[in-house]
Coordinates of C-alpha atoms in Angstrom, one line a residue:
Chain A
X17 CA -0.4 -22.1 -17.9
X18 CA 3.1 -21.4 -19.2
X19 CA 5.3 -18.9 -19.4
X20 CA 6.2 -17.5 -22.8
X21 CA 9.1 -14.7 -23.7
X22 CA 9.2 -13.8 -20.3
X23 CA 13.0 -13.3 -18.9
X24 CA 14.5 -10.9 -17.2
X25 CA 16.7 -10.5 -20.0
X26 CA 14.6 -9.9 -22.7
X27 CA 11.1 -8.8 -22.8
X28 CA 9.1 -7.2 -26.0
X29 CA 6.3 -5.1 -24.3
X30 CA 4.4 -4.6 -27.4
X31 CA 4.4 -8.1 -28.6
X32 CA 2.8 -9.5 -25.1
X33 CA 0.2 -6.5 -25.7
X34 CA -0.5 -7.4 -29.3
X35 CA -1.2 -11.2 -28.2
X36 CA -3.1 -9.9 -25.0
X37 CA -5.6 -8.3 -27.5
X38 CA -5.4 -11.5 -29.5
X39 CA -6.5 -13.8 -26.6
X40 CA -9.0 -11.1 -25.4
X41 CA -10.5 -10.8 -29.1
X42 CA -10.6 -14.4 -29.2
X43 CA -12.1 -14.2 -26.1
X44 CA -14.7 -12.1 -26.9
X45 CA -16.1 -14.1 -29.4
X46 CA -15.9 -17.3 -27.3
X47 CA -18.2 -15.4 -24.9
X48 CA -20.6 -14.0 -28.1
X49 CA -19.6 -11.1 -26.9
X50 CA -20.0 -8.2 -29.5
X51 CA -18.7 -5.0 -29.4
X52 CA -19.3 -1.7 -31.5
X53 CA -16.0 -1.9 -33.9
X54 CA -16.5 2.2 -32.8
X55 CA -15.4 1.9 -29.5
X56 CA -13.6 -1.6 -30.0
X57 CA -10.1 0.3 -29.0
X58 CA -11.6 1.2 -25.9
X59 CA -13.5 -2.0 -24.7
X60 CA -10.6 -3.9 -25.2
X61 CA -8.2 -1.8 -23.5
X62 CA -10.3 -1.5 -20.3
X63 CA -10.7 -5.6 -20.5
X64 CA -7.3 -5.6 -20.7
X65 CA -6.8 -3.0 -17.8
X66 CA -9.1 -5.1 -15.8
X67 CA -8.9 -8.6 -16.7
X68 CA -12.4 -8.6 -16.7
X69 CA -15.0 -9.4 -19.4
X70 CA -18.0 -7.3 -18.3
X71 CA -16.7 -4.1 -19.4
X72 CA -17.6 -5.7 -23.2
X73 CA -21.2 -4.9 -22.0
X74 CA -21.5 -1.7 -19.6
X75 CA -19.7 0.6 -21.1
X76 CA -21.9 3.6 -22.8
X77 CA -20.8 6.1 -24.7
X78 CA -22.6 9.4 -26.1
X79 CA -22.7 10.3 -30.2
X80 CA -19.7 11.0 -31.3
X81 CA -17.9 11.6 -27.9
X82 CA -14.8 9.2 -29.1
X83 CA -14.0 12.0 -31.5
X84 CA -14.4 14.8 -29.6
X85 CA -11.9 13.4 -27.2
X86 CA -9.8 12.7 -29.5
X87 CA -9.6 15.9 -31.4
X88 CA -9.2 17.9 -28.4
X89 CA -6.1 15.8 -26.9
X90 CA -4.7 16.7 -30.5
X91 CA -5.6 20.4 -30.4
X92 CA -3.7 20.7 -26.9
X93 CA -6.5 20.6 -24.0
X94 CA -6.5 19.8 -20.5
X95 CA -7.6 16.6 -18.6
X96 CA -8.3 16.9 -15.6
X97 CA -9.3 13.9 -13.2
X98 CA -10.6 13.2 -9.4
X99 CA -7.5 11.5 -8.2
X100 CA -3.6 11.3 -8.6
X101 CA -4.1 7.4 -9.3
X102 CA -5.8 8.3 -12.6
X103 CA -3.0 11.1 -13.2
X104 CA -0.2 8.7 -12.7
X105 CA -1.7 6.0 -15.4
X106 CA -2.3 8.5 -18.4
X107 CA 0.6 7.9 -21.1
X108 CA 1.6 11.7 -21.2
X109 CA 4.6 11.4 -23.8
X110 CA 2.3 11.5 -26.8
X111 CA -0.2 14.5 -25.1
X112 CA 2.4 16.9 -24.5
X113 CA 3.4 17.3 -27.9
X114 CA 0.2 17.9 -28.7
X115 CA 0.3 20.7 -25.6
X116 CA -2.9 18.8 -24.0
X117 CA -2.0 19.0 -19.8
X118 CA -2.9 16.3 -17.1
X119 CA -4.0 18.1 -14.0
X120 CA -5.5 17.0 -10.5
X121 CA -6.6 19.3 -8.1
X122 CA -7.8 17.0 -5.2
X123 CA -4.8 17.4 -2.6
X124 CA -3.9 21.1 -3.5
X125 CA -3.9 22.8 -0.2
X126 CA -6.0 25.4 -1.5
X127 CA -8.9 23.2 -2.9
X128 CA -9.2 22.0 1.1
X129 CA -9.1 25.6 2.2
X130 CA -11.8 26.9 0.0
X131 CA -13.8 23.4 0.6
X132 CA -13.9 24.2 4.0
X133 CA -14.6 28.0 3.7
X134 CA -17.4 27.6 1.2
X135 CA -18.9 25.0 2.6
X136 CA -18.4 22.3 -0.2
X137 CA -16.4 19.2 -1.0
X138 CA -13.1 19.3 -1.9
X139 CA -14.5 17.5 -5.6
X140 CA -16.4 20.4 -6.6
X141 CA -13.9 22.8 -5.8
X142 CA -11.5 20.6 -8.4
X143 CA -13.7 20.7 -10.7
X144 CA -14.9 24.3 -10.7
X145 CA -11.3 25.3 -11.3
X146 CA -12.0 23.6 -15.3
X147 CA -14.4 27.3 -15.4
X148 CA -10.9 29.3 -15.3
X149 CA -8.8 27.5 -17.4
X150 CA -9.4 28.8 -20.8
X151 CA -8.8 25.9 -22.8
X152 CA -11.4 22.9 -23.2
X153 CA -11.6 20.5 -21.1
X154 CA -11.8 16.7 -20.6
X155 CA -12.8 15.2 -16.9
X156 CA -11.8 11.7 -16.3
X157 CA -13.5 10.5 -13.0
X158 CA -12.4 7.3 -11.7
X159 CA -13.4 7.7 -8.1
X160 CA -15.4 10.1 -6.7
X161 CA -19.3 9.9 -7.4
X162 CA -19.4 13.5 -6.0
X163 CA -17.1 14.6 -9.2
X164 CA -20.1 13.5 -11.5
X165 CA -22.7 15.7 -9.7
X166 CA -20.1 18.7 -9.4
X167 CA -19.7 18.4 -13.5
X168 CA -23.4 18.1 -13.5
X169 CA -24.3 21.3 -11.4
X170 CA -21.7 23.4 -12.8
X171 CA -23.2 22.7 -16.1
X172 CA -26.1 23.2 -14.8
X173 CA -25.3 26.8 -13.0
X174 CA -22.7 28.2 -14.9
X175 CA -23.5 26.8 -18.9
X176 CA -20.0 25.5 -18.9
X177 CA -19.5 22.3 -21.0
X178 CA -16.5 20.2 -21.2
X179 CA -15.3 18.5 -24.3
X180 CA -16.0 15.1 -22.4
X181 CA -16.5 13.3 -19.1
X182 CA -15.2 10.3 -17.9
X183 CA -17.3 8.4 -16.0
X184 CA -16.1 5.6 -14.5
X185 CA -16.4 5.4 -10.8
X186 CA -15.9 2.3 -8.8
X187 CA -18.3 1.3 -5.7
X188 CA -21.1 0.7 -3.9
X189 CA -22.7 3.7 -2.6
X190 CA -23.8 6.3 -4.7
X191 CA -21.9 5.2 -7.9
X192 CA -24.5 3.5 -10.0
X193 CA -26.7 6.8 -9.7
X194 CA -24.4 9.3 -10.4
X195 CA -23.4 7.6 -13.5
X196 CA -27.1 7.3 -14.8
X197 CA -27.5 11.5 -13.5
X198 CA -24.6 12.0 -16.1
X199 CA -26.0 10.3 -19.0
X200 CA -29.0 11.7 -18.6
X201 CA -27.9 15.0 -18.4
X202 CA -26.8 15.3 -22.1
X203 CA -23.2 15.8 -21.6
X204 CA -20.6 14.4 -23.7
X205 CA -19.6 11.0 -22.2
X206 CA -17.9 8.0 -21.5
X207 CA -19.7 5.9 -18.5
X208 CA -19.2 2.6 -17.0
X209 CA -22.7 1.7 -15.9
X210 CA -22.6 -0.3 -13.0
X211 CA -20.4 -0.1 -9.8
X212 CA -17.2 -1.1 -11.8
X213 CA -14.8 1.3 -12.8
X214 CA -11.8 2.9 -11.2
X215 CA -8.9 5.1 -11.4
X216 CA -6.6 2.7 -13.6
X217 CA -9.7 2.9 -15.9
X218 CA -10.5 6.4 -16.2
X219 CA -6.5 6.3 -17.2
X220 CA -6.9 3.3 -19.6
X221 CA -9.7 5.2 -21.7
X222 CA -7.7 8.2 -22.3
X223 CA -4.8 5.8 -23.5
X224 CA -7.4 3.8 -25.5
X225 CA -8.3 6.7 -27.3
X226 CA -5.1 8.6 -27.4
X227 CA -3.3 5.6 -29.2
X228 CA -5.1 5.9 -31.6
X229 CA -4.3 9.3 -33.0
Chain B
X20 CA -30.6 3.1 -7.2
X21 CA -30.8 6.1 -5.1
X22 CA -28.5 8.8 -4.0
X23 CA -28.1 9.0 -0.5
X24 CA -25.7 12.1 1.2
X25 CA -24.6 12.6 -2.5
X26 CA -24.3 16.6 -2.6
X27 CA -22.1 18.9 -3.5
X28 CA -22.3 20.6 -0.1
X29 CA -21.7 17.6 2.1
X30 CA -20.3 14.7 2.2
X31 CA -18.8 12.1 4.7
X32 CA -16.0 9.9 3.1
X33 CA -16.0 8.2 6.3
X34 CA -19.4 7.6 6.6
X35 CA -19.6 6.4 2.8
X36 CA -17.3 4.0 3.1
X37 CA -18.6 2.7 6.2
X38 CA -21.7 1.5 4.5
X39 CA -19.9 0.6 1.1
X40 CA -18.2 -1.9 3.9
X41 CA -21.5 -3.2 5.1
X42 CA -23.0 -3.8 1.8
X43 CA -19.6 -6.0 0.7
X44 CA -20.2 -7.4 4.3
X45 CA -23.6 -8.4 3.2
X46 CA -23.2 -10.1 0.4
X47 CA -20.5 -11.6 1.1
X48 CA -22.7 -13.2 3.1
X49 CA -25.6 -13.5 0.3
X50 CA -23.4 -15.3 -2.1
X51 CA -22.4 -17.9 0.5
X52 CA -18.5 -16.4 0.3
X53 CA -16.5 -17.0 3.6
X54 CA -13.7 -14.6 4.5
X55 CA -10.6 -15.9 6.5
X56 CA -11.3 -13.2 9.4
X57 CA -7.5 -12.8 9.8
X58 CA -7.3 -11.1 6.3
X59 CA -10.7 -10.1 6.1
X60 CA -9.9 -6.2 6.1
X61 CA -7.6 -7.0 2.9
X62 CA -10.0 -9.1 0.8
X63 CA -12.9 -6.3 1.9
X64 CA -11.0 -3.2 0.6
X65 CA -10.2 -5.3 -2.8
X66 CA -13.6 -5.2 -3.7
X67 CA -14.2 -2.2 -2.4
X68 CA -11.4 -0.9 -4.9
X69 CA -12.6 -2.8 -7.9
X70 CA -16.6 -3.9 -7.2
X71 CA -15.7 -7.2 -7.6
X72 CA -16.6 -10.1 -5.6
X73 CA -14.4 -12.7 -7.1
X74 CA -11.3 -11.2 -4.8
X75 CA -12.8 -12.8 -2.2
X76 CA -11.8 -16.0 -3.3
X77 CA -8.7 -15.3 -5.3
X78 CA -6.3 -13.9 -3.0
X79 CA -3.7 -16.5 -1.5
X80 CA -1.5 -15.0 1.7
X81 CA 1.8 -17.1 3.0
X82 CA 1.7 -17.5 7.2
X83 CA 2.3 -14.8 8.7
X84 CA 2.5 -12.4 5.7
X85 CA 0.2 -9.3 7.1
X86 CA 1.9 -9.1 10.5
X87 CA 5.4 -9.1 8.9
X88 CA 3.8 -6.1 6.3
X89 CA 2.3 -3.9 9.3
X90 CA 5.5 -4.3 11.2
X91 CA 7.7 -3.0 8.8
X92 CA 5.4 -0.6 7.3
X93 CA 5.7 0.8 11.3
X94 CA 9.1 -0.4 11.9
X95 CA 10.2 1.8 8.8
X96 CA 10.7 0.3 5.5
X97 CA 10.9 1.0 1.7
X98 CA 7.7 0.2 -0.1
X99 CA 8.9 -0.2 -4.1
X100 CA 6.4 -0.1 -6.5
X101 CA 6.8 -0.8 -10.0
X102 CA 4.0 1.6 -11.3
X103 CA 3.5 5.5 -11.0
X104 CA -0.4 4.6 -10.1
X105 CA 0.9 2.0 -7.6
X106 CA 3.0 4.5 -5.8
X107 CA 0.2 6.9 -6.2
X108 CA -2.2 5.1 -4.6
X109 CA -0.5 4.3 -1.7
X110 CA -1.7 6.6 1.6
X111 CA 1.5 8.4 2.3
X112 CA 0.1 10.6 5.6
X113 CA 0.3 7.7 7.8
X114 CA 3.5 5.8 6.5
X115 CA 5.6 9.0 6.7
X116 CA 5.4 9.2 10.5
X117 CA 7.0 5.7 11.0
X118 CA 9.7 6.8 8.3
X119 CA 8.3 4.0 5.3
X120 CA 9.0 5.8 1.8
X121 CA 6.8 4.6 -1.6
X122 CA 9.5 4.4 -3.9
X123 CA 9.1 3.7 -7.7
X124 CA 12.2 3.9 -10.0
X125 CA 10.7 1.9 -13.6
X126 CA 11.1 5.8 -15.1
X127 CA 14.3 6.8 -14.1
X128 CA 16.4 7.8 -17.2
X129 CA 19.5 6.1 -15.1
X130 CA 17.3 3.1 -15.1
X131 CA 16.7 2.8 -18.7
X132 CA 20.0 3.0 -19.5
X133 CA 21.3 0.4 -17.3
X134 CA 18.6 -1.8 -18.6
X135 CA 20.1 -1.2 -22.0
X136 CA 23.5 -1.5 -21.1
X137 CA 23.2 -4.7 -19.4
X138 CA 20.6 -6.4 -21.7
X139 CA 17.9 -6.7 -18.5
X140 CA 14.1 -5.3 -18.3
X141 CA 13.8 -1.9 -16.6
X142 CA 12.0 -4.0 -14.0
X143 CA 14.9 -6.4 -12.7
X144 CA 16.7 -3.1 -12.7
X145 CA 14.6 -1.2 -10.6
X146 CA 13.9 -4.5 -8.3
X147 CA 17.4 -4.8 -8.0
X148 CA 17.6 -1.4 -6.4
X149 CA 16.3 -2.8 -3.4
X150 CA 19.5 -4.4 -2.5
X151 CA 21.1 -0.8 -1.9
X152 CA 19.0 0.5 0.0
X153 CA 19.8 -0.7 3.6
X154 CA 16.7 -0.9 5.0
X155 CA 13.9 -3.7 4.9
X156 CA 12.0 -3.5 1.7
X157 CA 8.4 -5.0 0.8
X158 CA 7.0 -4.8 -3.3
X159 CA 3.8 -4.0 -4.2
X160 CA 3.8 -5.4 -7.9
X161 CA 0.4 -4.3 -9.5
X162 CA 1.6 -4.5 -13.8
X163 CA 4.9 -6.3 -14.6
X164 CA 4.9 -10.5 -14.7
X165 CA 8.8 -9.8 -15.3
X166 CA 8.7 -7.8 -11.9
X167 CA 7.8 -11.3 -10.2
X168 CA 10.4 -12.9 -12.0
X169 CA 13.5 -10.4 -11.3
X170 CA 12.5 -10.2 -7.7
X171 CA 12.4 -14.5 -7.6
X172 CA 15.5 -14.3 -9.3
X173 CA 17.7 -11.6 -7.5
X174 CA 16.2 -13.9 -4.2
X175 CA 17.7 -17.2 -6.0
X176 CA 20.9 -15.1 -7.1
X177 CA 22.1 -13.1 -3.8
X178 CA 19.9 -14.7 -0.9
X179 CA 17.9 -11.3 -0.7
X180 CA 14.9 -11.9 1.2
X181 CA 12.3 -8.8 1.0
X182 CA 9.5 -8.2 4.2
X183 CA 6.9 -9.3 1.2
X184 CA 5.8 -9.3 -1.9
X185 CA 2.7 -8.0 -3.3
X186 CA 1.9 -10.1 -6.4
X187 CA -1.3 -8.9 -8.2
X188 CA 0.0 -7.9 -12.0
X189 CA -3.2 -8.0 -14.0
X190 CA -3.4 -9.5 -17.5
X191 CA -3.5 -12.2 -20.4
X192 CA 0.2 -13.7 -20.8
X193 CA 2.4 -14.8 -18.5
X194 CA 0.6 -13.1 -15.6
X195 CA -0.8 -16.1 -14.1
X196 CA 1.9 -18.1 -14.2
X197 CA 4.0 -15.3 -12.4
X198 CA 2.3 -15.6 -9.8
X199 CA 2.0 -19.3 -9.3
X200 CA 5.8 -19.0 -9.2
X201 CA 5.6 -16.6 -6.7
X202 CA 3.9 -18.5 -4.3
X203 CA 6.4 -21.3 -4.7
X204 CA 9.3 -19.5 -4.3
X205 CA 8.6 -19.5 -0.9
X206 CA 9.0 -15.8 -0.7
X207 CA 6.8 -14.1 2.1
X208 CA 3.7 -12.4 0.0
X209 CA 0.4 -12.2 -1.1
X210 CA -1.1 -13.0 -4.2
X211 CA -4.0 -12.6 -6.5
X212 CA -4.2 -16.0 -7.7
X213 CA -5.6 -15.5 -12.0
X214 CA -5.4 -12.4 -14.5
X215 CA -7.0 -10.3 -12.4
X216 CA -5.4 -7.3 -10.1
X217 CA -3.7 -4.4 -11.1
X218 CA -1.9 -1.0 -9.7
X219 CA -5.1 -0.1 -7.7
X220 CA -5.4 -3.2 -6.0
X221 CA -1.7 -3.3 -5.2
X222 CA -1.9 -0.2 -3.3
X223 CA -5.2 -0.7 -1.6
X224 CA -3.5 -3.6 0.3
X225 CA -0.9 -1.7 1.2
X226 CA -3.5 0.4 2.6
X227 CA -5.6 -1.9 3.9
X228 CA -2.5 -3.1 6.3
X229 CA -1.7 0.2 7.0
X230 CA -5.2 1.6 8.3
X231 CA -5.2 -1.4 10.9
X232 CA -2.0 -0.4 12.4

């Protein structure tokens, strides 16, 4: 254990990120760990996000969905996610020259309002509001299992179809099933199988991916 | 794998993470992993935030840390953060009412210029913030090593003494180290001892101190 560069005087971001990746490439093949060189950006960044290993083997992703994503943050689209957390942690300097929005219904005043009046939870309501936006959209879901089967139904009802979802919630109820409901309903995605996942990762893969444009 | 209360049209957050609480409890229990009772609440809602069981034996907490946290957080403190997610994540309702502000200044223009200016990281400059402020101040450091450091150092350099730290930066150079010097600085904190931890699991011990009080 040691402590290398690090001052408060001077401090090169980028080089303790390239030599993060190095130690978690390194890593990686310690553990005979292999990953698709497809998605490599991605795996990586989330390990790094997470410190943790396991995200080399649980994440899934649909045909092609890395390039969907990506060509629809560059055409200007709008992300929107389950909770301010996974707001806060996308990079939006890059996005917003490419006119792509980050937007997160779940505290509006109004989403609690029309939960309450209809009946319905406060996630659906979020999402629903993708069906009025015009523009394609991307969910990134780091919390709420509820978000999944709101995307799902509203496929389901309405025909809408996003560019992408996010799947990544984090926990112990519910989480594990929603996730297999969304691959197996044919949308566009990215999942974490499993109960990991969170916020900061829903964030990290739209970084991953974003970086790379 | 089954879904249980997982519709559109209602849901208990309450209730759901009531039983996410008893499964932790469970196998907690099931993989032989003792929880000091007195932080017990803390270590819970770790796992509960990231699914992962190794928190239970990686955080470290100096005597008397969580009283000293729930008395300020009630007393009315400053909370600084030194991630947007961090801040984000942190329940505001509750904290409001005793007069505790979440404060996060790492992307004030004002700060990057001083950083500049004087040759420092944004993050001593925003620690260093904490000395104007007048009122008790606790961090909640979920990203930056050189957060750690500046706040060690302003403590070595002008005998400022903050409520307590939160030391859980996530990540592959220079992170665990941090840390370890954290905990011998003597400072009043806790700490996720390793690479693992992150802006989610800073705020969800804020939290979990906070929903005790």
């Amino acid at each position: 254990m040691q402590i290398d560069n690090l001052t408060i005087e001077n401090v090169l971001p980028a080089d303790i990120e390239r030599r993060s990746f190095e130690i978690i490439t390194k890593e990686l093949a310690e553990k005979g760990l292999a990953v698709d060189p497809r998605y490599e950006h991605i795996v990586k960044r989330c390990i790094h996000t997470s410190a943790d290993f396991e995200y080399a083997e649980s994440l899934y992703f649909s045909e092609g969905v890395e390039a969907a994503i990506g060509q629809a943050l560059r055409d200007g689209c709008y992300i929107i996610t389950d909770t301010k957390m996974a707001q806060s942690g996308i990079n939006k300097t890059r996005l917003e020259k490419y006119g792509t929005e980050v937007l997160c219904y779940i505290s509006d005043p109004e989403v609690a309002e029309a939960a309450k009046a209809r009946g319905l939870t406060r996630s659906y309501i979020s999402m629903e509001k993708a069906l009025q936006l015009g523009k394609p959209v991307i969910f990134a879901v780091g919390n709420a299992p509820t978000a999944l089967l709101s995307i799902i139904r509203l496929h389901e009802e309405t025909g809408f179809t996003p560019v992408a979802v996010i799947g990544v919630p984090v926990g112990f109820v519910n989480v594990e099933a929603s996730k297999e409901l969304l691959i197996a309903s044919g949308l566009p995605c990215i999942v974490n199988r499993g109960r990991k996942g969170g916020s900061n990762i829903a964030a990290c893969i739209v970084n991953a991916i974003q970086y790379r444009l």
